[in-house]
C-alpha atoms as one frame of an Amber mdcrd trajectory, in Angstrom:
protein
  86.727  95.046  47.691  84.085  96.493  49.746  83.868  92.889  51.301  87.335
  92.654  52.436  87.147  96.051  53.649  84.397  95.393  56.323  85.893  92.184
  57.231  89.023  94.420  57.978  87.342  96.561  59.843  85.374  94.353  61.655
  89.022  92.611  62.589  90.054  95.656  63.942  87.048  96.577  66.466  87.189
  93.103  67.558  90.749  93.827  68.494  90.038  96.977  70.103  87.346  95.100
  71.840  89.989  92.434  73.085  92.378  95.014  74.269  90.145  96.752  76.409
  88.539  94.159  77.978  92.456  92.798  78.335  92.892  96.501  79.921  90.371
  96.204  82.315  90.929  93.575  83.800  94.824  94.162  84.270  93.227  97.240
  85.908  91.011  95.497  88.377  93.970  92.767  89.384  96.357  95.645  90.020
  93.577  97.123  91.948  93.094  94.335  94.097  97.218  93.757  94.684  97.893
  97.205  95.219  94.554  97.323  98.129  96.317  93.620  99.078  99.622  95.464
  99.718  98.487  98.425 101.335  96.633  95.864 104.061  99.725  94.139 104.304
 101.627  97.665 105.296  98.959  98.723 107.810  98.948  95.223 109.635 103.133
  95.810 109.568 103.306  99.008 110.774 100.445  98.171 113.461 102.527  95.350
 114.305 105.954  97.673 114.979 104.261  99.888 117.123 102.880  96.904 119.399
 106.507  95.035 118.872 108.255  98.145 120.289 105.694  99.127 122.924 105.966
  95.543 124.128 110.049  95.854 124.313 109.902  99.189 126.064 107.117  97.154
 128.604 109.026  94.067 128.867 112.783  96.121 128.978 111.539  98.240 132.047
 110.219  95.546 134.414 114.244  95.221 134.896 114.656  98.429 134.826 111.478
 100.025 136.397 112.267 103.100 134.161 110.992 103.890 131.388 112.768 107.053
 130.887 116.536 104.727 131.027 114.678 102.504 128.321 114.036 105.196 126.073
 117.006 106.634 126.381 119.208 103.308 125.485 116.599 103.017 122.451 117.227
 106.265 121.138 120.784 105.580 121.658 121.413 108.787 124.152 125.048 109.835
 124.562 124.629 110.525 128.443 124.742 106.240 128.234 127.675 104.112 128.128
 128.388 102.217 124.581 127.368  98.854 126.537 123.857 100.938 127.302 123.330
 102.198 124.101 123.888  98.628 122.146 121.602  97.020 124.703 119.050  99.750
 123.531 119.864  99.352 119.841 119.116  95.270 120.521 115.351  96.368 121.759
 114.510  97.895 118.853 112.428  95.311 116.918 113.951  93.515 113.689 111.404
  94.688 111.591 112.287  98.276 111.750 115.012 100.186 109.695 117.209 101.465
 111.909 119.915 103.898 111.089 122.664 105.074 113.496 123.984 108.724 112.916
 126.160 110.085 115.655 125.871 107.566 118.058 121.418 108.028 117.962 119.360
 105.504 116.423 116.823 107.195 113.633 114.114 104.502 113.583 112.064 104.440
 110.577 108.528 102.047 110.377 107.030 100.411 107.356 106.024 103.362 105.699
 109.311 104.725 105.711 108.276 107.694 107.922 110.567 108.924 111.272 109.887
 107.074 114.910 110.754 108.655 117.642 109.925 107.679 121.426 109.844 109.983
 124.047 108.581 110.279 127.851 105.461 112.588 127.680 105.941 116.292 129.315
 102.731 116.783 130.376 101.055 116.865 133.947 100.586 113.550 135.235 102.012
 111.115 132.267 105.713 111.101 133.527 105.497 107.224 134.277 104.477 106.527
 130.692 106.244 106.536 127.205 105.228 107.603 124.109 105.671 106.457 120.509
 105.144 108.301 117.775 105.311 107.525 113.806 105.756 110.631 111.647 105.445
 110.904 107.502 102.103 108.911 107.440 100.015 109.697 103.984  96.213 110.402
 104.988  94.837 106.937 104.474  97.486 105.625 106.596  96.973 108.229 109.097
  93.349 106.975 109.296  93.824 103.196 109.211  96.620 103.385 112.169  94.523
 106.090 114.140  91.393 103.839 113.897  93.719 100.712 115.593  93.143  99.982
 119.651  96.032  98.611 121.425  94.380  98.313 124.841  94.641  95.050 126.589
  96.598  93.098 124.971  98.625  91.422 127.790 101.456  93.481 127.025 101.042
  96.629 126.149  97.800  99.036 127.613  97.197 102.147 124.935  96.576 104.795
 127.540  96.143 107.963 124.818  96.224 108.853 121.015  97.250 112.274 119.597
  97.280 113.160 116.134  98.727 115.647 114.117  99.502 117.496 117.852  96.008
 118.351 118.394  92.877 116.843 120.721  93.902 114.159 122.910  91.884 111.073
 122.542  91.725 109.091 125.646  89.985 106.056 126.820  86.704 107.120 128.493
  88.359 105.327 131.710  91.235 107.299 132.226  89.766 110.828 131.119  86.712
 112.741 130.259  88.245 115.719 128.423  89.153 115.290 124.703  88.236 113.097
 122.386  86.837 109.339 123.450  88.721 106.316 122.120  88.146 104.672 119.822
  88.668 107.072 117.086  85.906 106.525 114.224  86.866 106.775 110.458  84.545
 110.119 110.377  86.470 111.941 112.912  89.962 111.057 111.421  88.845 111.178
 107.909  86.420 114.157 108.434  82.604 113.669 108.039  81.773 115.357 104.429
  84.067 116.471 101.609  84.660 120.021 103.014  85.218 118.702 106.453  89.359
 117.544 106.536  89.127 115.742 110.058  92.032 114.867 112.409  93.931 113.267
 109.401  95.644 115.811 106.946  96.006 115.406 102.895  99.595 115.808 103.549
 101.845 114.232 105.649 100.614 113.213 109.030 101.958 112.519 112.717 100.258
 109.935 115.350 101.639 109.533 119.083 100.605 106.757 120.595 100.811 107.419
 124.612 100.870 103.677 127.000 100.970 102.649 130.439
């Protein structure tokens, strides 16, 4: 009796043992997938924003304005239908775009708001700006740590995040932040220190040439 009872309960820890080895590795493949799928976002939504700057780029050499390009993306009602579904055809495939009286609401990979826009400020009226809204914190960082700088297509010219310091390229200004953007700065250097990249949601604009 006492036999059979040890060999039962040696059945059972050997069971336990299978399960949880079983259990951790489950854990360490969906580990690996889920890291796999969140690369595979950041290289899409890095690829939208290059996509879109390129068709704004490429859609204003006929043009020569980039303020009538972003317009007939954003699907302006000062434009004629023919304008706006010529702007509608710019926006790249890849994006979800949803019309809602007669403007295009653009979302990117992460499901998050685009918008593009001409910048207000002193000097940057002959560039465009994109900007990708609803981005969780690692995202914020991963896309903020990108460089879209000579590319033949598109030239990055500025980064803002979360509306605060400008970053800029050390060759077109001196006062903010320098670009690149480092992982400390974005993700904040120590455990008390937050960075440029909230724990909530987060907002990049992405200024170009």
């Amino acid at each position: 009796m006492n036999y059979k009872s040890t060999q039962a309960g040696r059945t059972m820890i050997e069971v336990m043992g299978y399960m949880a080895a079983v259990m951790a590795i489950v854990a360490g493949v969906s580990k690996i997938i889920s890291g796999a799928y969140t690369e595979y976002k950041i290289s899409k939504a890095s690829l939208q924003l290059s996509d879109l700057a390129g068709a704004i780029v490429k859609a204003s050499t006929v043009d020569a304005n980039y303020e009538e390009v972003v317009n007939m993306i954003k699907g302006s009602s000062s434009l004629s239908n023919h304008r706006r579904s010529e702007g509608l055809k710019l926006i790249p495939t890849s994006y979800r775009v949803v019309k809602k009286n007669n403007t295009n609401n653009i979302y990117h990979a992460f499901g998050g708001e685009v918008s593009v826009s001409i910048p207000t400020e002193s000097g940057m009226s002959d560039k465009f700006a994109i900007t990708f809204s609803g981005l969780s914190r690692e995202q914020c960082i991963e896309l903020g740590m990108k460089e879209w700088i000579n590319n033949k297509i598109v030239d990055l010219y500025a980064m803002i995040v979360n509306q605060k310091d400008y970053w800029y390229w050390p060759i077109y200004a001196s006062d903010g932040s320098a670009l690149p953007a480092t992982r400390s700065a974005l993700a904040g250097a120590s455990v008390d220190d937050q960075g440029q990249c909230s724990r909530t949601s987060n907002q990049i604009t992405w200024i170009f040439n």
